[in-house]
Short mmCIF file of C-alpha atoms in Angstrom, two decimals:
data_model
loop_
_atom_site.label_atom_id
_atom_site.label_comp_id
_atom_site.label_asym_id
_atom_site.label_seq_id
_atom_site.Cartn_x
_atom_site.Cartn_y
_atom_site.Cartn_z
CA MET R 1 -11.91 -23.29 16.78
CA LYS R 2 -8.52 -24.93 16.35
CA ARG R 3 -7.41 -22.68 13.52
CA TYR R 4 -7.96 -19.55 15.62
CA PHE R 5 -5.75 -20.76 18.46
CA ASN R 6 -3.15 -22.60 16.40
CA LEU R 7 -0.50 -19.91 16.88
CA PHE R 8 2.33 -22.42 16.77
CA ASN R 9 2.90 -25.27 14.39
CA PHE R 10 3.57 -28.12 16.81
CA ASN R 11 4.31 -30.46 13.90
CA GLN R 12 7.33 -28.33 13.01
CA LYS R 13 10.67 -29.74 14.08
CA VAL R 14 12.41 -27.06 16.15
CA ASP R 15 16.15 -26.94 16.75
CA TYR R 16 16.10 -25.33 20.20
CA LYS R 17 19.82 -24.59 20.27
CA ILE R 18 19.72 -22.71 16.97
CA GLU R 19 16.56 -20.84 17.98
CA ILE R 20 18.01 -19.74 21.34
CA LEU R 21 21.36 -18.70 19.87
CA ALA R 22 19.66 -16.86 17.01
CA GLY R 23 17.42 -15.05 19.49
CA LEU R 24 20.42 -13.95 21.57
CA THR R 25 22.21 -12.70 18.45
CA VAL R 26 19.17 -10.72 17.35
CA ALA R 27 18.86 -9.15 20.81
CA MET R 28 22.52 -8.06 20.73
CA THR R 29 22.11 -6.36 17.35
CA MET R 30 18.72 -4.82 18.17
CA ILE R 31 19.77 -3.04 21.37
CA PRO R 32 22.22 -0.48 19.89
CA GLU R 33 19.97 0.17 16.89
CA SER R 34 16.89 0.80 19.07
CA LEU R 35 18.93 3.06 21.37
CA SER R 36 20.42 4.98 18.44
CA PHE R 37 17.07 5.69 16.78
CA ALA R 38 15.45 6.67 20.09
CA ILE R 39 18.21 9.18 20.77
CA LEU R 40 18.06 10.42 17.16
CA ALA R 41 14.35 11.20 17.58
CA GLY R 42 14.85 12.89 20.95
CA PHE R 43 13.12 10.13 22.95
CA PRO R 44 14.38 8.79 26.31
CA PRO R 45 16.69 5.85 25.45
CA LEU R 46 14.56 3.27 27.29
CA VAL R 47 11.60 4.15 25.04
CA GLY R 48 13.49 2.44 22.21
CA LEU R 49 14.22 -0.70 24.24
CA TYR R 50 10.63 -0.95 25.47
CA ALA R 51 9.46 -0.80 21.85
CA ALA R 52 11.92 -3.56 20.92
CA PHE R 53 10.58 -5.77 23.72
CA ILE R 54 6.86 -5.15 23.10
CA MET R 55 7.00 -5.30 19.29
CA GLY R 56 9.29 -8.32 19.36
CA LEU R 57 7.21 -10.37 21.80
CA VAL R 58 3.74 -9.65 20.42
CA THR R 59 4.64 -10.18 16.76
CA ALA R 60 6.75 -13.26 17.50
CA ILE R 61 3.73 -14.93 19.13
CA PHE R 62 0.86 -13.61 17.03
CA GLY R 63 2.58 -12.46 13.82
CA GLY R 64 2.10 -13.64 10.27
CA ARG R 65 5.07 -15.97 10.06
CA PRO R 66 7.93 -17.52 12.07
CA GLY R 67 11.36 -15.94 11.71
CA LEU R 68 10.13 -12.36 11.33
CA ILE R 69 11.69 -9.98 13.89
CA SER R 70 10.01 -6.71 14.89
CA GLY R 71 11.28 -3.88 17.04
CA GLY R 72 11.76 -0.14 17.30
CA ALA R 73 12.60 0.36 13.64
CA GLY R 74 14.18 3.50 12.27
CA ALA R 75 11.73 3.62 9.34
CA THR R 76 8.78 4.35 11.64
CA VAL R 77 10.70 6.44 14.18
CA ILE R 78 11.88 8.89 11.51
CA VAL R 79 8.22 9.68 10.79
CA LEU R 80 7.69 10.80 14.39
CA ILE R 81 10.69 13.14 14.81
CA ALA R 82 8.78 16.26 13.73
CA LEU R 83 5.85 15.43 16.04
CA MET R 84 8.26 14.96 18.97
CA LYS R 85 9.87 18.34 18.38
CA SER R 86 6.60 20.22 17.97
CA ASN R 87 4.27 18.57 20.49
CA GLY R 88 6.22 16.26 22.79
CA LEU R 89 6.34 12.62 23.82
CA ASP R 90 2.69 12.14 24.82
CA TYR R 91 1.53 13.08 21.33
CA VAL R 92 4.03 10.56 19.94
CA PHE R 93 2.51 7.81 22.08
CA ALA R 94 -0.99 8.79 20.90
CA ALA R 95 0.14 8.67 17.26
CA VAL R 96 1.74 5.25 17.78
CA ALA R 97 -1.46 3.85 19.33
CA LEU R 98 -3.64 5.34 16.54
CA ALA R 99 -1.29 3.91 13.90
CA GLY R 100 -1.84 0.53 15.53
CA VAL R 101 -5.60 0.91 15.12
CA PHE R 102 -5.20 1.60 11.40
CA GLN R 103 -2.93 -1.42 11.00
CA ILE R 104 -5.46 -3.69 12.72
CA LEU R 105 -8.19 -2.40 10.38
CA VAL R 106 -6.01 -3.22 7.35
CA GLY R 107 -5.63 -6.76 8.66
CA LEU R 108 -9.31 -7.21 9.56
CA PHE R 109 -10.44 -6.06 6.11
CA LYS R 110 -7.81 -8.38 4.55
CA LEU R 111 -6.04 -5.59 2.67
CA GLY R 112 -2.61 -7.06 3.34
CA LYS R 113 -2.89 -9.07 0.12
CA PHE R 114 -2.40 -5.89 -1.91
CA ILE R 115 1.32 -6.16 -1.17
CA ARG R 116 1.26 -8.62 -4.10
CA LEU R 117 0.89 -5.61 -6.38
CA VAL R 118 4.47 -4.58 -5.62
CA PRO R 119 6.54 -5.48 -8.74
CA GLN R 120 9.94 -7.20 -8.53
CA PRO R 121 11.96 -4.09 -9.57
CA VAL R 122 10.34 -2.21 -6.67
CA MET R 123 11.34 -5.06 -4.34
CA TYR R 124 14.92 -4.90 -5.63
CA GLY R 125 15.03 -1.13 -5.20
CA PHE R 126 13.52 -1.33 -1.71
CA VAL R 127 15.95 -4.01 -0.53
CA ASN R 128 19.01 -2.38 -2.12
CA GLY R 129 18.11 1.05 -0.75
CA LEU R 130 17.52 -0.37 2.71
CA ALA R 131 20.86 -2.22 2.60
CA ILE R 132 22.62 1.06 1.81
CA VAL R 133 20.75 2.80 4.66
CA ILE R 134 21.74 0.04 7.11
CA PHE R 135 25.38 0.25 6.01
CA MET R 136 25.51 4.05 6.09
CA SER R 137 23.91 4.17 9.55
CA GLN R 138 26.89 2.20 10.87
CA ILE R 139 29.23 4.99 9.73
CA GLU R 140 27.64 7.16 12.43
CA GLN R 141 29.26 4.91 15.04
CA PHE R 142 32.66 6.17 13.89
CA LYS R 143 31.80 9.53 15.46
CA THR R 144 31.97 10.70 19.05
CA VAL R 145 30.92 13.73 21.09
CA VAL R 146 33.67 16.14 22.22
CA ASN R 147 32.75 19.28 24.15
CA GLY R 148 29.15 18.95 23.05
CA GLU R 149 30.06 18.64 19.36
CA THR R 150 29.93 15.49 17.20
CA VAL R 151 33.29 14.78 15.60
CA CYS R 152 34.76 11.84 13.67
CA LEU R 153 37.10 9.45 15.43
CA SER R 154 40.78 9.96 14.64
CA GLY R 155 44.17 8.61 15.53
CA ASP R 156 44.42 5.50 17.69
CA SER R 157 40.68 5.51 18.45
CA LEU R 158 39.84 5.30 14.75
CA TYR R 159 42.44 2.60 14.02
CA MET R 160 41.30 0.53 16.99
CA MET R 161 37.65 0.82 15.89
CA LEU R 162 38.54 -0.18 12.33
CA GLY R 163 40.62 -3.10 13.54
CA LEU R 164 37.85 -4.46 15.76
CA VAL R 165 35.27 -4.06 12.98
CA ALA R 166 37.60 -5.90 10.59
CA LEU R 167 38.05 -8.69 13.17
CA THR R 168 34.29 -9.00 13.53
CA ILE R 169 33.76 -9.20 9.77
CA ALA R 170 36.55 -11.79 9.43
CA ILE R 171 34.91 -13.99 12.07
CA VAL R 172 31.46 -13.64 10.48
CA ILE R 173 32.90 -14.69 7.12
CA GLY R 174 35.28 -17.39 8.33
CA PHE R 175 33.52 -19.09 11.25
CA PRO R 176 30.80 -20.80 9.14
CA LYS R 177 33.61 -22.70 7.38
CA LEU R 178 34.37 -24.38 10.72
CA THR R 179 30.79 -25.01 11.84
CA LYS R 180 27.31 -23.66 11.18
CA LYS R 181 25.81 -24.95 14.43
CA ILE R 182 26.49 -21.66 16.23
CA PRO R 183 25.57 -18.29 14.63
CA ALA R 184 28.75 -16.62 13.39
CA SER R 185 27.42 -13.19 14.40
CA LEU R 186 27.07 -14.23 18.05
CA VAL R 187 30.57 -15.77 18.05
CA ALA R 188 32.01 -12.56 16.56
CA ILE R 189 30.35 -10.39 19.22
CA PHE R 190 31.58 -12.68 22.01
CA VAL R 191 35.18 -12.93 20.71
CA VAL R 192 35.55 -9.19 20.20
CA PHE R 193 34.04 -8.57 23.65
CA ILE R 194 36.61 -10.91 25.25
CA VAL R 195 39.49 -9.36 23.28
CA VAL R 196 38.53 -5.86 24.40
CA LEU R 197 38.05 -7.02 28.00
CA VAL R 198 41.29 -9.02 28.31
CA LEU R 199 43.51 -6.47 26.55
CA ASN R 200 41.74 -3.59 28.28
CA ILE R 201 41.23 -1.77 24.98
CA ASP R 202 39.76 1.70 25.21
CA THR R 203 37.00 1.74 22.59
CA LYS R 204 33.42 2.89 22.17
CA THR R 205 30.85 0.71 23.99
CA VAL R 206 27.06 0.49 24.27
CA LYS R 207 27.23 2.64 27.43
CA ASP R 208 28.62 5.50 25.32
CA ILE R 209 25.31 5.54 23.43
CA ALA R 210 23.01 5.39 26.47
CA SER R 211 22.24 3.48 29.64
CA VAL R 212 20.11 0.37 29.14
CA SER R 213 19.18 -0.08 32.80
CA GLY R 214 15.53 0.29 33.85
CA GLY R 215 12.34 -1.42 35.04
CA PHE R 216 9.35 -3.13 33.44
CA PRO R 217 7.54 -0.97 30.83
CA PRO R 218 5.24 1.32 32.85
CA PHE R 219 1.56 1.77 31.97
CA HIS R 220 1.05 5.33 30.75
CA ILE R 221 -2.04 6.98 29.27
CA PRO R 222 -0.93 9.78 26.90
CA ASN R 223 -1.58 13.10 28.64
CA ILE R 224 -3.25 14.92 25.76
CA PRO R 225 -6.57 16.76 25.37
CA LEU R 226 -9.22 14.59 23.73
CA ASN R 227 -10.59 16.95 21.10
CA PHE R 228 -10.71 17.45 17.34
CA ASN R 229 -7.62 19.66 17.33
CA THR R 230 -5.54 16.86 18.85
CA LEU R 231 -6.86 14.45 16.23
CA GLN R 232 -5.81 16.88 13.49
CA ILE R 233 -2.29 16.95 14.90
CA VAL R 234 -1.90 13.22 15.48
CA LEU R 235 -3.81 11.73 12.52
CA PRO R 236 -1.34 12.53 9.68
CA TYR R 237 1.61 11.07 11.61
CA ALA R 238 -0.41 7.99 12.57
CA LEU R 239 -1.43 7.34 8.96
CA VAL R 240 2.12 7.72 7.62
CA MET R 241 3.58 5.58 10.40
CA ALA R 242 0.98 2.86 9.79
CA GLY R 243 1.73 2.93 6.06
CA VAL R 244 5.50 2.85 6.52
CA GLY R 245 5.27 0.04 9.09
CA LEU R 246 2.99 -2.12 6.96
CA THR R 247 5.03 -1.51 3.82
CA GLU R 248 8.34 -2.47 5.40
CA GLY R 249 6.71 -5.31 7.34
CA LEU R 250 4.91 -6.97 4.45
CA LEU R 251 7.85 -6.58 2.08
CA THR R 252 10.08 -8.16 4.74
CA LEU R 253 7.53 -10.95 5.14
CA ASN R 254 7.62 -11.59 1.39
CA LEU R 255 11.42 -11.58 1.48
CA VAL R 256 11.48 -14.23 4.23
CA ASP R 257 8.89 -16.24 2.28
CA GLU R 258 11.35 -16.37 -0.64
CA LEU R 259 14.37 -17.15 1.54
CA THR R 260 12.68 -19.99 3.42
CA ASP R 261 10.37 -21.23 0.64
CA THR R 262 7.37 -20.98 2.98
CA LYS R 263 4.22 -18.86 3.06
CA GLY R 264 3.35 -16.23 5.65
CA ASN R 265 0.00 -14.62 6.48
CA SER R 266 0.07 -10.91 5.63
CA ASN R 267 -3.28 -10.06 7.25
CA ARG R 268 -2.36 -11.71 10.53
CA GLU R 269 0.92 -9.79 10.47
CA CYS R 270 -0.99 -6.50 10.07
CA ILE R 271 -3.15 -7.30 13.11
CA ALA R 272 -0.14 -8.33 15.20
CA GLN R 273 1.75 -5.15 14.26
CA GLY R 274 -1.25 -3.00 15.10
CA SER R 275 -1.81 -4.72 18.46
CA ALA R 276 1.86 -4.28 19.38
CA ASN R 277 1.80 -0.59 18.47
CA ILE R 278 -1.32 0.02 20.56
CA LEU R 279 0.50 -1.56 23.52
CA ASN R 280 3.53 0.62 22.73
CA GLY R 281 1.36 3.71 22.92
CA PHE R 282 0.24 2.83 26.45
CA PHE R 283 3.47 1.23 27.75
CA PHE R 284 6.07 3.88 26.95
CA GLY R 285 7.30 2.43 23.63
CA MET R 286 8.15 4.37 20.50
CA GLY R 287 6.42 1.83 18.26
CA GLY R 288 7.93 0.03 15.33
CA CYS R 289 7.56 -2.65 12.68
CA PRO R 290 9.41 -5.70 11.32
CA MET R 291 13.13 -4.97 10.96
CA ILE R 292 14.68 -6.37 7.81
CA ALA R 293 18.26 -6.32 9.16
CA GLN R 294 17.47 -8.23 12.36
CA THR R 295 15.16 -10.57 10.45
CA LEU R 296 18.00 -11.45 8.09
CA VAL R 297 20.34 -11.96 11.06
CA ASN R 298 17.73 -14.33 12.49
CA VAL R 299 17.12 -16.25 9.27
CA SER R 300 20.82 -16.47 8.38
CA ALA R 301 21.46 -17.89 11.88
CA GLY R 302 19.19 -20.80 10.96
CA SER R 303 15.98 -19.82 12.76
CA ARG R 304 12.77 -21.16 11.23
CA ALA R 305 10.40 -21.04 14.25
CA ARG R 306 8.80 -18.39 16.46
CA LEU R 307 10.98 -19.24 19.44
CA SER R 308 13.95 -17.09 18.39
CA GLY R 309 11.80 -13.94 18.29
CA ILE R 310 10.40 -14.69 21.74
CA ILE R 311 13.91 -15.34 23.11
CA ALA R 312 15.14 -12.05 21.61
CA ALA R 313 12.31 -10.05 23.18
CA ILE R 314 12.67 -11.67 26.62
CA THR R 315 16.46 -11.20 26.45
CA ILE R 316 16.00 -7.47 25.86
CA LEU R 317 13.68 -7.24 28.89
CA LEU R 318 16.11 -9.21 31.10
CA ILE R 319 18.93 -6.94 29.98
CA ILE R 320 16.87 -3.87 30.92
CA LEU R 321 16.08 -5.38 34.34
CA PHE R 322 19.30 -7.19 35.27
CA GLY R 323 21.96 -7.37 32.55
CA ALA R 324 22.68 -3.73 31.82
CA PRO R 325 26.15 -3.62 33.50
CA VAL R 326 27.42 -6.40 31.18
CA ILE R 327 25.70 -5.32 27.97
CA GLU R 328 26.85 -1.73 28.39
CA LYS R 329 30.45 -3.01 28.07
CA LEU R 330 29.84 -4.56 24.63
CA PRO R 331 32.12 -2.88 22.06
CA ILE R 332 30.18 -1.01 19.42
CA ALA R 333 32.73 -2.18 16.85
CA ALA R 334 31.46 -5.77 17.13
CA LEU R 335 27.87 -4.70 16.56
CA VAL R 336 28.90 -2.43 13.67
CA GLY R 337 30.75 -5.30 11.98
CA VAL R 338 27.74 -7.61 12.30
CA MET R 339 25.36 -4.98 10.90
CA MET R 340 27.71 -4.22 7.99
CA MET R 341 27.74 -7.88 7.04
CA VAL R 342 23.94 -7.90 7.31
CA ALA R 343 23.78 -4.92 4.94
CA ILE R 344 26.08 -6.69 2.46
CA GLY R 345 23.95 -9.82 2.71
CA THR R 346 20.74 -7.81 2.32
CA PHE R 347 21.80 -6.16 -0.94
CA GLU R 348 20.37 -7.93 -4.00
CA TRP R 349 23.62 -8.45 -5.90
CA ALA R 350 21.65 -10.51 -8.40
CA SER R 351 20.06 -7.28 -9.62
CA PHE R 352 23.45 -6.31 -11.13
CA ARG R 353 23.69 -9.57 -13.06
CA ILE R 354 20.35 -8.99 -14.75
CA PHE R 355 20.72 -5.21 -15.01
CA ASN R 356 21.49 -5.22 -18.75
CA LYS R 357 18.68 -7.71 -19.39
CA MET R 358 15.94 -5.70 -17.65
CA PRO R 359 13.62 -3.36 -19.57
CA LYS R 360 14.67 0.28 -19.28
CA HIS R 361 11.56 1.24 -17.31
CA ASP R 362 12.27 -1.51 -14.74
CA ILE R 363 15.82 -0.20 -14.32
CA PHE R 364 14.42 3.29 -13.81
CA VAL R 365 11.97 2.02 -11.16
CA LEU R 366 14.69 0.07 -9.33
CA VAL R 367 17.07 3.04 -9.19
CA THR R 368 14.31 5.51 -8.26
CA VAL R 369 13.02 3.41 -5.35
CA ALA R 370 16.56 2.84 -4.07
CA LEU R 371 17.42 6.57 -4.24
CA ILE R 372 14.24 7.66 -2.45
CA THR R 373 14.86 5.06 0.26
CA VAL R 374 18.46 6.24 0.75
CA VAL R 375 17.85 10.00 0.54
CA LEU R 376 14.49 10.38 2.28
CA HIS R 377 14.44 7.21 4.44
CA ASN R 378 10.75 7.06 3.53
CA LEU R 379 10.11 3.45 2.56
CA ALA R 380 6.37 3.88 2.05
CA LEU R 381 6.86 6.81 -0.34
CA ALA R 382 9.60 4.96 -2.24
CA VAL R 383 7.47 1.86 -2.73
CA LEU R 384 4.35 3.90 -3.60
CA ILE R 385 6.20 5.87 -6.28
CA GLY R 386 7.71 2.66 -7.65
CA VAL R 387 4.30 0.99 -7.86
CA ILE R 388 2.75 4.07 -9.54
CA ILE R 389 5.53 4.24 -12.17
CA SER R 390 5.22 0.50 -12.83
CA ALA R 391 1.44 0.76 -13.11
CA LEU R 392 1.66 3.67 -15.58
CA VAL R 393 4.19 1.79 -17.70
CA PHE R 394 1.96 -1.29 -17.68
CA ALA R 395 -1.05 0.82 -18.68
CA TRP R 396 0.90 2.41 -21.53
CA GLU R 397 2.18 -0.93 -22.83
CA SER R 398 -1.31 -2.48 -22.57
CA ALA R 399 -2.84 0.50 -24.37
CA LYS R 400 -0.60 -0.16 -27.38
CA ARG R 401 -1.91 -3.74 -27.66
CA ILE R 402 -5.50 -2.87 -28.66
CA ARG R 403 -6.11 -4.17 -32.18
CA ALA R 404 -9.09 -4.71 -34.49
CA ARG R 405 -9.57 -7.35 -37.22
CA LYS R 406 -12.04 -6.03 -39.81
CA TYR R 407 -14.12 -7.87 -42.43
CA ILE R 408 -17.54 -7.76 -44.15
CA ASP R 409 -19.63 -10.96 -44.11
CA GLU R 410 -21.92 -12.34 -46.83
CA ASN R 411 -24.85 -10.27 -45.49
CA GLY R 412 -22.98 -7.00 -45.88
CA VAL R 413 -22.45 -6.56 -42.13
CA LYS R 414 -19.07 -5.19 -41.13
CA HIS R 415 -17.37 -6.87 -38.19
CA TYR R 416 -14.73 -5.41 -35.88
CA GLU R 417 -13.08 -8.15 -33.85
CA ILE R 418 -11.32 -6.41 -30.97
CA TYR R 419 -8.14 -7.79 -29.35
CA GLY R 420 -6.74 -6.44 -26.08
CA PRO R 421 -8.23 -4.69 -23.03
CA LEU R 422 -10.37 -1.59 -23.51
CA PHE R 423 -9.64 0.90 -20.71
CA PHE R 424 -8.74 4.56 -20.22
CA GLY R 425 -5.32 4.14 -21.81
CA SER R 426 -6.49 2.42 -25.00
CA THR R 427 -9.75 4.26 -25.73
CA THR R 428 -8.16 6.78 -28.15
CA THR R 429 -6.50 4.07 -30.25
CA PHE R 430 -9.74 2.03 -30.11
CA ALA R 431 -11.86 4.91 -31.39
CA GLU R 432 -9.48 5.48 -34.32
CA LYS R 433 -10.15 1.93 -35.61
CA PHE R 434 -13.65 2.78 -36.89
CA ASP R 435 -14.49 4.24 -40.31
CA VAL R 436 -17.99 5.57 -39.59
CA ALA R 437 -18.45 7.39 -42.88
CA ASN R 438 -17.62 4.44 -45.13
CA ASP R 439 -18.98 1.56 -43.03
CA PRO R 440 -22.22 -0.25 -44.11
CA ASP R 441 -25.56 0.33 -42.38
CA GLU R 442 -24.98 -2.47 -39.84
CA VAL R 443 -21.82 -2.91 -37.76
CA VAL R 444 -20.89 -5.54 -35.14
CA ILE R 445 -18.16 -5.03 -32.54
CA ASP R 446 -16.99 -8.42 -31.27
CA PHE R 447 -15.34 -8.45 -27.80
CA LYS R 448 -14.58 -12.17 -27.72
CA GLU R 449 -10.84 -11.43 -27.32
CA SER R 450 -11.29 -8.18 -25.42
CA LYS R 451 -12.86 -6.81 -22.26
CA ILE R 452 -14.43 -3.53 -21.17
CA MET R 453 -12.46 -2.51 -18.08
CA ASP R 454 -13.72 0.87 -16.84
CA MET R 455 -16.03 3.86 -17.26
CA SER R 456 -13.73 5.44 -19.84
CA ALA R 457 -14.32 2.42 -22.09
CA ILE R 458 -18.10 2.72 -21.65
CA ASP R 459 -17.97 6.43 -22.43
CA THR R 460 -15.96 5.71 -25.59
CA LEU R 461 -18.55 3.12 -26.71
CA ASN R 462 -21.27 5.70 -26.12
CA LYS R 463 -19.52 8.22 -28.34
CA ILE R 464 -19.00 5.65 -31.10
CA THR R 465 -22.71 4.68 -31.06
CA GLU R 466 -23.62 8.36 -31.29
CA ARG R 467 -21.36 8.76 -34.31
CA TYR R 468 -23.04 5.80 -36.06
CA ALA R 469 -26.51 6.95 -34.96
CA ASN R 470 -25.91 10.38 -36.45
CA VAL R 471 -25.57 8.76 -39.89
CA ASN R 472 -28.49 6.33 -39.30
CA LYS R 473 -26.35 3.22 -38.90
CA THR R 474 -26.87 0.39 -36.39
CA ILE R 475 -24.13 -0.92 -34.10
CA ARG R 476 -24.24 -4.07 -31.98
CA LEU R 477 -21.94 -5.46 -29.31
CA ARG R 478 -21.20 -9.19 -29.23
CA HIS R 479 -19.46 -11.63 -26.87
CA LEU R 480 -19.47 -9.40 -23.83
CA SER R 481 -18.49 -11.13 -20.59
CA LEU R 482 -21.00 -11.08 -17.74
CA ASN R 483 -19.22 -8.37 -15.76
CA CYS R 484 -18.88 -6.25 -18.91
CA ARG R 485 -22.62 -6.52 -19.43
CA GLN R 486 -23.11 -5.51 -15.82
CA LEU R 487 -21.05 -2.40 -16.43
CA LEU R 488 -23.14 -1.54 -19.47
CA GLN R 489 -26.41 -2.13 -17.63
CA ASN R 490 -25.26 0.13 -14.85
CA ALA R 491 -24.43 2.79 -17.41
CA GLU R 492 -27.72 2.85 -19.30
CA ALA R 493 -28.08 6.55 -18.61
CA VAL R 494 -24.93 7.36 -20.59
CA ILE R 495 -24.90 4.65 -23.27
CA ASP R 496 -27.50 3.43 -25.75
CA VAL R 497 -26.51 0.17 -27.44
CA ASN R 498 -28.21 -2.95 -28.70
CA ILE R 499 -26.42 -5.88 -27.08
CA GLN R 500 -26.65 -8.88 -29.37
CA GLU R 501 -27.26 -11.84 -27.10
CA ASP R 502 -24.98 -14.83 -27.37
CA PRO R 503 -25.92 -18.45 -26.66
CA THR R 504 -25.03 -19.95 -23.29
CA TYR R 505 -22.85 -23.01 -23.70
CA LYS R 506 -23.19 -25.65 -21.00
CA VAL R 507 -20.66 -28.32 -20.19
CA VAL R 508 -21.97 -31.89 -20.20
CA GLU R 509 -20.98 -33.70 -16.98
#
């Protein structure tokens, strides 16, 4: 019973000051991003903040690992823009809730472990692409709306914005040299806020994006017809959103595992994400997933416990309820500077150092994943394509490793000792190893150093036996592993071979 309710590790030493300060910093950086993506998708601004609160709180308490920060992420919101334009907000909420159901099912069936199949070049490409997206999204803050049209800042407004961003970056870089007890990002935001307030500088603030004032997330059942047509509309968006959310979330979890040298629980994270998205669907939230930028802000601030995520979520709710007048005065330049430094810190600069040492196909995968992430903002598609390319390359390289050692024993029996896996990619090369016309009447294929992997391999063996049978020659298979034998037994209708039994060797205790 204990392991089901052990949500917190009470043996872990928690630095409460670091956790609280990290949580406040995360909240400050999450608010403008959630507002920006909500407005981009055409949602009411508060829908983004509600998602940040609900996702952040639920996953911080029940998620797969401490330190991971979830909120209204742009990766999942971008998926829903088309649905919002065509069918409206209630259909969006239905898709978010249905995506949550799919994510819970992935966790319950323990499919989260398949994130291990993502190769390192795909991880590099994903992280580098995402860093570029985070950095480029900050460029949008150097624009403003004039007479209903979006134009770039110019003149004094542009210089002031650049100066405040530069000040923020300088503080983020320099403050840790004085002390690391207080997150540099939070200090930078506070200092720039005071400078703007005292000098009465006219610059872009959070209020220029949207108002953050509101009440507690209201309960809302999506007002949609419950029929098959609605399911047809909502299902594709729900599936894509679930896939994007899990992909970004589990890759971020793996990244934090590496940074902190600890181990998270991917299946629990899937269930927590799904539960939070179901709540989003019924409490006016746009849904979301773990956010790599805010997670890195949190981890770089020194957080190693769940408390920072809880503090961040509660801070966002308190700001919605009570703190809007103050937060709306925060200069966007300070938040832009912090996020730019996060993007720079997110980028895997190590990938450049090993670029000339990587195989060409790994370089191709890395660049492809990064480009798809930057151009399409579709993380799930980028990772999927990267995994597929890597898998095909692996299959091709493995196919070239099938070999056969040939010899004739004292009884005149020809032996083919096979080395390497026999699967769909290597069957052609495998079949070319045999000289049916010139072989003796009895042939043995020895799989001691090989393994039958799939139905293509079984079909190839069937064809080889037919070729030998047509010239009245006998073929036997030797040293098949138990699961290989099972495959052959299950394929008796398509293959006719005489399996030469091998002795069973027992270990003496």
